[in-house]
Structure formats: C-alpha cells, structure tokens
Amino acid sequence: NAGVTQTPKFQVLKTGQSMTLQCAQDMNHEYMSWYRQDPGMGLRLIHYSVGAGITDQGEVPNGYNVSRSTTEDFPLRLLSAAPSQTSVYFCASRLGRTEAFFGQGTRLTVV
Amino acid sequence: GIQVEQSPPDLILQEGANSTLRCNFSDSVNNLQWFHQNPWGQLINLFYIPSGTKQNGRLSATTVATERYSLLYISSSQTTDSGVYFCAVGRPKAAGNKLTFGGGTRVLVKP
C-alpha cells in the first residue's frame, strides 16, 4: 500500500514548455485534488475530482488542466508554463469527507 | 470563505520542552486535520480530529468544535519535531471536500 505517489519530485521548465505532473493512489479513494503551496500563502486548491470522469475547478485553476480516466490516477497538466507557476505541488486523496492523505510533493521551477 | 488562524507563527524550543499550538477557525467544520511538514517538505498526517481528543505518543490534540478551536500538544520535544505544523479544516458541503489551511506554526527544537 503506497498511499499517494507523485512524480517527478523536482522539475525545472522553461517558460512556455508543457508538462504533466503525475499522481496515483492505491487506496480506492474517490476524491482526489491538487494543491499548490507558495511562501506566505499556505496551500491552495487548483482542481479536484469526485470520481472517475468528474473534475472541477478549485481556487486557482488558471493555467492548469486535469482529467480523471481511472480512480487511481489524477494527472495535472501545465499547458504553457509561466514563472508564476513556480511552486510546490501536492496531490491529495480521501475517502468521502474523511482524512486526506498527501503525496510527497513536486517542486517545480519555471525559468 | 472560512478563516483559519494558527498561533504562534514561530516557536523555538529547547529539546525536552513542552508546547501548545493553537488553531482558530471562523465557521463550523466537519473535518479538521493536523499536519507536520518536515524539512524535506513532506506533509505528514498527525491527527484527523473534527472533535474530541486524541493522543499518539508524545503528541496529542483536542478540538472543541462548538468554540471553533483546536490545540496540538507536543510533549518532551525532540529535534525531529522541527518543521512547520499546519491545521486544515473542511466545511460541510465544501466543493471538492476542499481543505482550508492555516498559515502554519514554524517550530525549531534546539538540542
């Protein structure tokens, strides 16, 4: 039981490049979400999913896309990276409105 | 939206000391979690405690939901307790089961 697994752990992108942050969970949780953590701003919700095929926007969705084709996977796509997207990204999953579990985080730098 | 305030913002402890961290929130919640973010950036689940009291080794937590606060107690602190402690809350029917994080308490335990 690995919990929530994020890859990669570190990434450097050039402005305008695209990439996908991967998130997988093996706990059969229906809720999955992506947060970003910025200094002085805590964690903010980007996108979330309440089950396979269902996604919705959080507080700061601009510049990001998500999809949920399976229960296990919830990738986050940056279509055209900008320096403002430099941040630490966390994926989380939970069963209903119970305890949330977070991945190890991805530290992204956009230059 | 709901406001989550943590105090104190910074705490310096001598190894072996006890401490209390506080989390105040501005509205009713049905989810409250305490996390420890270690120096490597990982978010470690400490407690899922929407109400009541729980203990896990040297750590314990109490949430008084009717008075809108939660306390995290660290006893006999160790250098490995250093890091940032976050309180996060969830409101009933919040979209995406969103967690709202407080600003954190940065703890440094000196040997």
PDB file of C-alpha atoms in Angstrom:
ATOM      1  CA  ASN A   1       0.000   0.000   0.000  1.00  0.00           C
ATOM      2  CA  ALA A   2       1.987   3.009  -1.288  1.00  0.00           C
ATOM      3  CA  GLY A   3      -0.634   5.685  -0.487  1.00  0.00           C
ATOM      4  CA  VAL A   4      -0.370   8.733  -2.765  1.00  0.00           C
ATOM      5  CA  THR A   5       2.555   8.757  -5.198  1.00  0.00           C
ATOM      6  CA  GLN A   6       3.654  11.852  -7.101  1.00  0.00           C
ATOM      7  CA  THR A   7       6.208  12.093  -9.868  1.00  0.00           C
ATOM      8  CA  PRO A   8       8.528  13.772 -10.523  1.00  0.00           C
ATOM      9  CA  LYS A   9       9.842  15.142  -7.209  1.00  0.00           C
ATOM     10  CA  PHE A  10      11.693  18.010  -8.878  1.00  0.00           C
ATOM     11  CA  GLN A  11      11.322  19.679 -12.260  1.00  0.00           C
ATOM     12  CA  VAL A  12      12.763  22.728 -13.993  1.00  0.00           C
ATOM     13  CA  LEU A  13      10.883  24.081 -17.016  1.00  0.00           C
ATOM     14  CA  LYS A  14      11.469  26.909 -19.413  1.00  0.00           C
ATOM     15  CA  THR A  15       8.700  29.444 -19.897  1.00  0.00           C
ATOM     16  CA  GLY A  16       6.233  28.152 -22.477  1.00  0.00           C
ATOM     17  CA  GLN A  17       7.042  24.479 -22.051  1.00  0.00           C
ATOM     18  CA  SER A  18       4.350  21.985 -21.141  1.00  0.00           C
ATOM     19  CA  MET A  19       4.478  19.090 -18.740  1.00  0.00           C
ATOM     20  CA  THR A  20       2.332  16.692 -16.734  1.00  0.00           C
ATOM     21  CA  LEU A  21       2.630  16.071 -13.014  1.00  0.00           C
ATOM     22  CA  GLN A  22       1.588  12.550 -12.196  1.00  0.00           C
ATOM     23  CA  CYS A  23      -0.444  11.465  -9.166  1.00  0.00           C
ATOM     24  CA  ALA A  24      -1.562   7.943  -8.324  1.00  0.00           C
ATOM     25  CA  GLN A  25      -3.248   6.460  -5.268  1.00  0.00           C
ATOM     26  CA  ASP A  26      -3.878   2.842  -4.358  1.00  0.00           C
ATOM     27  CA  MET A  27      -6.459   3.348  -1.598  1.00  0.00           C
ATOM     28  CA  ASN A  28      -9.543   3.327  -3.871  1.00  0.00           C
ATOM     29  CA  HIS A  29     -10.361   6.894  -2.795  1.00  0.00           C
ATOM     30  CA  GLU A  30     -12.961   8.667  -4.876  1.00  0.00           C
ATOM     31  CA  TYR A  31     -11.848  12.216  -4.039  1.00  0.00           C
ATOM     32  CA  MET A  32      -8.567  13.484  -5.448  1.00  0.00           C
ATOM     33  CA  SER A  33      -7.245  17.022  -5.606  1.00  0.00           C
ATOM     34  CA  TRP A  34      -4.255  19.173  -6.480  1.00  0.00           C
ATOM     35  CA  TYR A  35      -2.930  21.976  -4.269  1.00  0.00           C
ATOM     36  CA  ARG A  36      -0.083  24.385  -4.703  1.00  0.00           C
ATOM     37  CA  GLN A  37       1.999  25.733  -1.822  1.00  0.00           C
ATOM     38  CA  ASP A  38       3.568  29.151  -2.076  1.00  0.00           C
ATOM     39  CA  PRO A  39       5.534  31.020   0.609  1.00  0.00           C
ATOM     40  CA  GLY A  40       3.238  33.013   2.850  1.00  0.00           C
ATOM     41  CA  MET A  41       0.085  31.747   1.129  1.00  0.00           C
ATOM     42  CA  GLY A  42      -0.401  28.256   2.509  1.00  0.00           C
ATOM     43  CA  LEU A  43      -1.878  25.551   0.304  1.00  0.00           C
ATOM     44  CA  ARG A  44      -4.484  26.485  -2.286  1.00  0.00           C
ATOM     45  CA  LEU A  45      -6.777  24.174  -4.227  1.00  0.00           C
ATOM     46  CA  ILE A  46      -6.173  24.044  -8.010  1.00  0.00           C
ATOM     47  CA  HIS A  47      -8.519  21.310  -9.286  1.00  0.00           C
ATOM     48  CA  TYR A  48     -10.346  18.389  -7.786  1.00  0.00           C
ATOM     49  CA  SER A  49     -12.188  15.251  -8.804  1.00  0.00           C
ATOM     50  CA  VAL A  50     -15.038  13.435  -7.059  1.00  0.00           C
ATOM     51  CA  GLY A  51     -14.664  10.280  -9.141  1.00  0.00           C
ATOM     52  CA  ALA A  52     -13.546   8.908 -12.482  1.00  0.00           C
ATOM     53  CA  GLY A  53     -14.727  11.158 -15.300  1.00  0.00           C
ATOM     54  CA  ILE A  54     -15.671  14.050 -12.993  1.00  0.00           C
ATOM     55  CA  THR A  55     -13.420  17.065 -12.397  1.00  0.00           C
ATOM     56  CA  ASP A  56     -13.959  20.656 -11.321  1.00  0.00           C
ATOM     57  CA  GLN A  57     -12.035  23.845 -10.631  1.00  0.00           C
ATOM     58  CA  GLY A  58     -10.707  24.970  -7.291  1.00  0.00           C
ATOM     59  CA  GLU A  59      -9.471  28.390  -6.191  1.00  0.00           C
ATOM     60  CA  VAL A  60      -6.570  28.836  -8.628  1.00  0.00           C
ATOM     61  CA  PRO A  61      -7.283  26.778 -11.778  1.00  0.00           C
ATOM     62  CA  ASN A  62      -5.928  29.098 -14.476  1.00  0.00           C
ATOM     63  CA  GLY A  63      -3.081  27.598 -16.496  1.00  0.00           C
ATOM     64  CA  TYR A  64      -3.784  24.019 -15.408  1.00  0.00           C
ATOM     65  CA  ASN A  65      -5.808  21.130 -16.835  1.00  0.00           C
ATOM     66  CA  VAL A  66      -6.800  17.849 -15.251  1.00  0.00           C
ATOM     67  CA  SER A  67      -8.521  14.641 -16.240  1.00  0.00           C
ATOM     68  CA  ARG A  68      -9.582  11.537 -14.322  1.00  0.00           C
ATOM     69  CA  SER A  69      -9.920   8.498 -16.522  1.00  0.00           C
ATOM     70  CA  THR A  70      -9.411   5.998 -13.684  1.00  0.00           C
ATOM     71  CA  THR A  71      -9.994   6.001  -9.924  1.00  0.00           C
ATOM     72  CA  GLU A  72      -6.260   5.656  -9.306  1.00  0.00           C
ATOM     73  CA  ASP A  73      -4.768   8.445 -11.439  1.00  0.00           C
ATOM     74  CA  PHE A  74      -5.208  12.221 -11.469  1.00  0.00           C
ATOM     75  CA  PRO A  75      -2.591  13.987 -13.619  1.00  0.00           C
ATOM     76  CA  LEU A  76      -2.126  17.766 -13.622  1.00  0.00           C
ATOM     77  CA  ARG A  77      -1.118  19.376 -16.912  1.00  0.00           C
ATOM     78  CA  LEU A  78       0.635  22.682 -17.380  1.00  0.00           C
ATOM     79  CA  LEU A  79      -0.043  23.700 -20.964  1.00  0.00           C
ATOM     80  CA  SER A  80       2.356  26.650 -21.225  1.00  0.00           C
ATOM     81  CA  ALA A  81       4.447  27.108 -18.101  1.00  0.00           C
ATOM     82  CA  ALA A  82       4.882  30.590 -16.640  1.00  0.00           C
ATOM     83  CA  PRO A  83       7.219  31.791 -13.869  1.00  0.00           C
ATOM     84  CA  SER A  84       4.125  32.407 -11.690  1.00  0.00           C
ATOM     85  CA  GLN A  85       3.624  28.631 -11.651  1.00  0.00           C
ATOM     86  CA  THR A  86       6.865  28.115  -9.753  1.00  0.00           C
ATOM     87  CA  SER A  87       5.616  26.383  -6.629  1.00  0.00           C
ATOM     88  CA  VAL A  88       5.414  23.125  -4.728  1.00  0.00           C
ATOM     89  CA  TYR A  89       2.519  20.969  -5.903  1.00  0.00           C
ATOM     90  CA  PHE A  90       0.740  18.431  -3.729  1.00  0.00           C
ATOM     91  CA  CYS A  91      -1.758  15.791  -4.737  1.00  0.00           C
ATOM     92  CA  ALA A  92      -4.219  14.528  -2.126  1.00  0.00           C
ATOM     93  CA  SER A  93      -6.817  11.807  -1.925  1.00  0.00           C
ATOM     94  CA  ARG A  94      -9.547  10.942   0.554  1.00  0.00           C
ATOM     95  CA  LEU A  95     -12.482   8.629   1.020  1.00  0.00           C
ATOM     96  CA  GLY A  96     -15.570  10.775   1.325  1.00  0.00           C
ATOM     97  CA  ARG A  97     -15.219  13.603   3.834  1.00  0.00           C
ATOM     98  CA  THR A  98     -12.698  11.785   5.978  1.00  0.00           C
ATOM     99  CA  GLU A  99      -8.956  12.069   6.424  1.00  0.00           C
ATOM    100  CA  ALA A 100      -6.993  13.404   3.451  1.00  0.00           C
ATOM    101  CA  PHE A 101      -3.620  11.923   2.505  1.00  0.00           C
ATOM    102  CA  PHE A 102      -0.993  13.883   0.603  1.00  0.00           C
ATOM    103  CA  GLY A 103       1.741  12.861  -1.773  1.00  0.00           C
ATOM    104  CA  GLN A 104       5.385  13.824  -1.280  1.00  0.00           C
ATOM    105  CA  GLY A 105       5.082  16.936  -3.434  1.00  0.00           C
ATOM    106  CA  THR A 106       6.635  18.120  -6.684  1.00  0.00           C
ATOM    107  CA  ARG A 107       8.915  21.144  -6.566  1.00  0.00           C
ATOM    108  CA  LEU A 108       8.529  22.973  -9.881  1.00  0.00           C
ATOM    109  CA  THR A 109      10.683  25.868 -11.052  1.00  0.00           C
ATOM    110  CA  VAL A 110       9.808  27.777 -14.220  1.00  0.00           C
ATOM    111  CA  VAL A 111      12.637  29.911 -15.601  1.00  0.00           C
TER     112      VAL A 111
ATOM    113  CA  GLY B   1     -14.689  31.758   2.993  1.00  0.00           C
ATOM    114  CA  ILE B   2     -13.613  30.243   6.272  1.00  0.00           C
ATOM    115  CA  GLN B   3     -10.610  31.783   8.012  1.00  0.00           C
ATOM    116  CA  VAL B   4      -8.042  29.621   9.783  1.00  0.00           C
ATOM    117  CA  GLU B   5      -5.529  31.249  12.095  1.00  0.00           C
ATOM    118  CA  GLN B   6      -2.668  29.491  13.788  1.00  0.00           C
ATOM    119  CA  SER B   7      -0.612  30.715  16.696  1.00  0.00           C
ATOM    120  CA  PRO B   8       2.125  31.299  17.450  1.00  0.00           C
ATOM    121  CA  PRO B   9       3.652  31.763  13.987  1.00  0.00           C
ATOM    122  CA  ASP B  10       7.093  30.764  15.245  1.00  0.00           C
ATOM    123  CA  LEU B  11       8.240  28.704  18.196  1.00  0.00           C
ATOM    124  CA  ILE B  12      11.744  27.946  19.399  1.00  0.00           C
ATOM    125  CA  LEU B  13      12.042  25.159  21.938  1.00  0.00           C
ATOM    126  CA  GLN B  14      14.801  23.540  23.873  1.00  0.00           C
ATOM    127  CA  GLU B  15      14.845  19.782  23.479  1.00  0.00           C
ATOM    128  CA  GLY B  16      12.663  18.225  26.146  1.00  0.00           C
ATOM    129  CA  ALA B  17      10.287  21.177  26.470  1.00  0.00           C
ATOM    130  CA  ASN B  18       6.512  21.003  26.093  1.00  0.00           C
ATOM    131  CA  SER B  19       4.452  23.272  23.872  1.00  0.00           C
ATOM    132  CA  THR B  20       0.922  24.031  22.722  1.00  0.00           C
ATOM    133  CA  LEU B  21      -0.053  25.119  19.215  1.00  0.00           C
ATOM    134  CA  ARG B  22      -3.427  26.673  18.557  1.00  0.00           C
ATOM    135  CA  CYS B  23      -5.760  26.713  15.561  1.00  0.00           C
ATOM    136  CA  ASN B  24      -8.795  29.000  15.456  1.00  0.00           C
ATOM    137  CA  PHE B  25     -11.378  28.827  12.712  1.00  0.00           C
ATOM    138  CA  SER B  26     -14.185  31.168  11.829  1.00  0.00           C
ATOM    139  CA  ASP B  27     -17.053  28.819  10.954  1.00  0.00           C
ATOM    140  CA  SER B  28     -18.411  25.358  11.620  1.00  0.00           C
ATOM    141  CA  VAL B  29     -16.347  22.475  10.267  1.00  0.00           C
ATOM    142  CA  ASN B  30     -16.825  18.765   9.840  1.00  0.00           C
ATOM    143  CA  ASN B  31     -13.174  17.998   9.191  1.00  0.00           C
ATOM    144  CA  LEU B  32     -10.021  19.093  10.957  1.00  0.00           C
ATOM    145  CA  GLN B  33      -6.553  17.716  10.422  1.00  0.00           C
ATOM    146  CA  TRP B  34      -3.117  18.491  11.828  1.00  0.00           C
ATOM    147  CA  PHE B  35      -0.080  18.003   9.608  1.00  0.00           C
ATOM    148  CA  HIS B  36       3.647  18.208  10.162  1.00  0.00           C
ATOM    149  CA  GLN B  37       5.656  19.445   7.196  1.00  0.00           C
ATOM    150  CA  ASN B  38       9.145  18.136   7.719  1.00  0.00           C
ATOM    151  CA  PRO B  39      12.321  19.885   6.492  1.00  0.00           C
ATOM    152  CA  TRP B  40      12.128  17.848   3.273  1.00  0.00           C
ATOM    153  CA  GLY B  41       8.707  19.288   2.512  1.00  0.00           C
ATOM    154  CA  GLN B  42       6.620  16.184   3.157  1.00  0.00           C
ATOM    155  CA  LEU B  43       3.172  16.638   4.706  1.00  0.00           C
ATOM    156  CA  ILE B  44       2.805  14.054   7.431  1.00  0.00           C
ATOM    157  CA  ASN B  45      -0.652  13.309   8.838  1.00  0.00           C
ATOM    158  CA  LEU B  46      -0.692  13.765  12.596  1.00  0.00           C
ATOM    159  CA  PHE B  47      -4.360  13.757  13.539  1.00  0.00           C
ATOM    160  CA  TYR B  48      -7.767  13.635  11.924  1.00  0.00           C
ATOM    161  CA  ILE B  49      -9.759  15.276  14.716  1.00  0.00           C
ATOM    162  CA  PRO B  50     -13.011  17.089  13.857  1.00  0.00           C
ATOM    163  CA  SER B  51     -13.922  16.870  17.543  1.00  0.00           C
ATOM    164  CA  GLY B  52     -12.695  15.365  20.786  1.00  0.00           C
ATOM    165  CA  THR B  53      -9.232  14.395  21.969  1.00  0.00           C
ATOM    166  CA  LYS B  54      -6.651  12.009  20.539  1.00  0.00           C
ATOM    167  CA  GLN B  55      -3.150  11.005  21.559  1.00  0.00           C
ATOM    168  CA  ASN B  56      -0.319   9.468  19.608  1.00  0.00           C
ATOM    169  CA  GLY B  57       2.872   9.033  21.579  1.00  0.00           C
ATOM    170  CA  ARG B  58       4.247  12.429  22.605  1.00  0.00           C
ATOM    171  CA  LEU B  59       1.628  14.260  20.561  1.00  0.00           C
ATOM    172  CA  SER B  60      -1.969  14.885  21.433  1.00  0.00           C
ATOM    173  CA  ALA B  61      -4.733  17.066  20.026  1.00  0.00           C
ATOM    174  CA  THR B  62      -8.037  18.443  21.180  1.00  0.00           C
ATOM    175  CA  THR B  63     -10.747  20.036  19.063  1.00  0.00           C
ATOM    176  CA  VAL B  64     -13.636  21.962  20.598  1.00  0.00           C
ATOM    177  CA  ALA B  65     -15.789  22.394  17.514  1.00  0.00           C
ATOM    178  CA  THR B  66     -18.501  24.410  19.291  1.00  0.00           C
ATOM    179  CA  GLU B  67     -15.893  27.008  20.283  1.00  0.00           C
ATOM    180  CA  ARG B  68     -14.067  26.804  16.944  1.00  0.00           C
ATOM    181  CA  TYR B  69     -10.578  25.929  18.008  1.00  0.00           C
ATOM    182  CA  SER B  70      -8.134  23.055  18.126  1.00  0.00           C
ATOM    183  CA  LEU B  71      -4.944  22.564  20.131  1.00  0.00           C
ATOM    184  CA  LEU B  72      -1.910  20.438  19.352  1.00  0.00           C
ATOM    185  CA  TYR B  73       0.305  19.473  22.281  1.00  0.00           C
ATOM    186  CA  ILE B  74       3.912  18.433  21.871  1.00  0.00           C
ATOM    187  CA  SER B  75       5.500  16.953  24.958  1.00  0.00           C
ATOM    188  CA  SER B  76       9.189  16.221  25.576  1.00  0.00           C
ATOM    189  CA  SER B  77      10.074  17.792  22.216  1.00  0.00           C
ATOM    190  CA  GLN B  78      12.848  16.297  20.096  1.00  0.00           C
ATOM    191  CA  THR B  79      14.903  17.819  17.287  1.00  0.00           C
ATOM    192  CA  THR B  80      12.949  15.664  14.828  1.00  0.00           C
ATOM    193  CA  ASP B  81       9.824  17.635  15.795  1.00  0.00           C
ATOM    194  CA  SER B  82      11.224  20.647  13.938  1.00  0.00           C
ATOM    195  CA  GLY B  83       9.287  21.795  10.904  1.00  0.00           C
ATOM    196  CA  VAL B  84       6.001  23.526  10.174  1.00  0.00           C
ATOM    197  CA  TYR B  85       2.736  22.415  11.727  1.00  0.00           C
ATOM    198  CA  PHE B  86      -0.424  23.051   9.747  1.00  0.00           C
ATOM    199  CA  CYS B  87      -4.031  22.931  10.773  1.00  0.00           C
ATOM    200  CA  ALA B  88      -6.510  22.343   7.920  1.00  0.00           C
ATOM    201  CA  VAL B  89     -10.290  22.406   8.090  1.00  0.00           C
ATOM    202  CA  GLY B  90     -13.134  21.329   5.866  1.00  0.00           C
ATOM    203  CA  ARG B  91     -16.617  22.754   5.833  1.00  0.00           C
ATOM    204  CA  PRO B  92     -19.826  20.776   5.369  1.00  0.00           C
ATOM    205  CA  LYS B  93     -20.674  20.508   1.676  1.00  0.00           C
ATOM    206  CA  ALA B  94     -17.473  22.299   0.634  1.00  0.00           C
ATOM    207  CA  ALA B  95     -16.884  21.872  -3.095  1.00  0.00           C
ATOM    208  CA  GLY B  96     -14.393  19.117  -3.728  1.00  0.00           C
ATOM    209  CA  ASN B  97     -14.098  18.454   0.001  1.00  0.00           C
ATOM    210  CA  LYS B  98     -11.684  21.346  -0.028  1.00  0.00           C
ATOM    211  CA  LEU B  99      -9.351  21.736   2.933  1.00  0.00           C
ATOM    212  CA  THR B 100      -8.523  25.286   4.024  1.00  0.00           C
ATOM    213  CA  PHE B 101      -5.103  25.554   5.599  1.00  0.00           C
ATOM    214  CA  GLY B 102      -3.903  27.885   8.295  1.00  0.00           C
ATOM    215  CA  GLY B 103      -0.662  29.766   7.908  1.00  0.00           C
ATOM    216  CA  GLY B 104       1.273  27.259   9.979  1.00  0.00           C
ATOM    217  CA  THR B 105       3.456  27.349  13.088  1.00  0.00           C
ATOM    218  CA  ARG B 106       7.165  27.029  12.384  1.00  0.00           C
ATOM    219  CA  VAL B 107       8.815  25.019  15.173  1.00  0.00           C
ATOM    220  CA  LEU B 108      12.536  24.784  15.799  1.00  0.00           C
ATOM    221  CA  VAL B 109      13.708  22.396  18.502  1.00  0.00           C
ATOM    222  CA  LYS B 110      17.284  23.049  19.610  1.00  0.00           C
ATOM    223  CA  PRO B 111      19.445  20.276  21.075  1.00  0.00           C
TER     224      PRO B 111
END
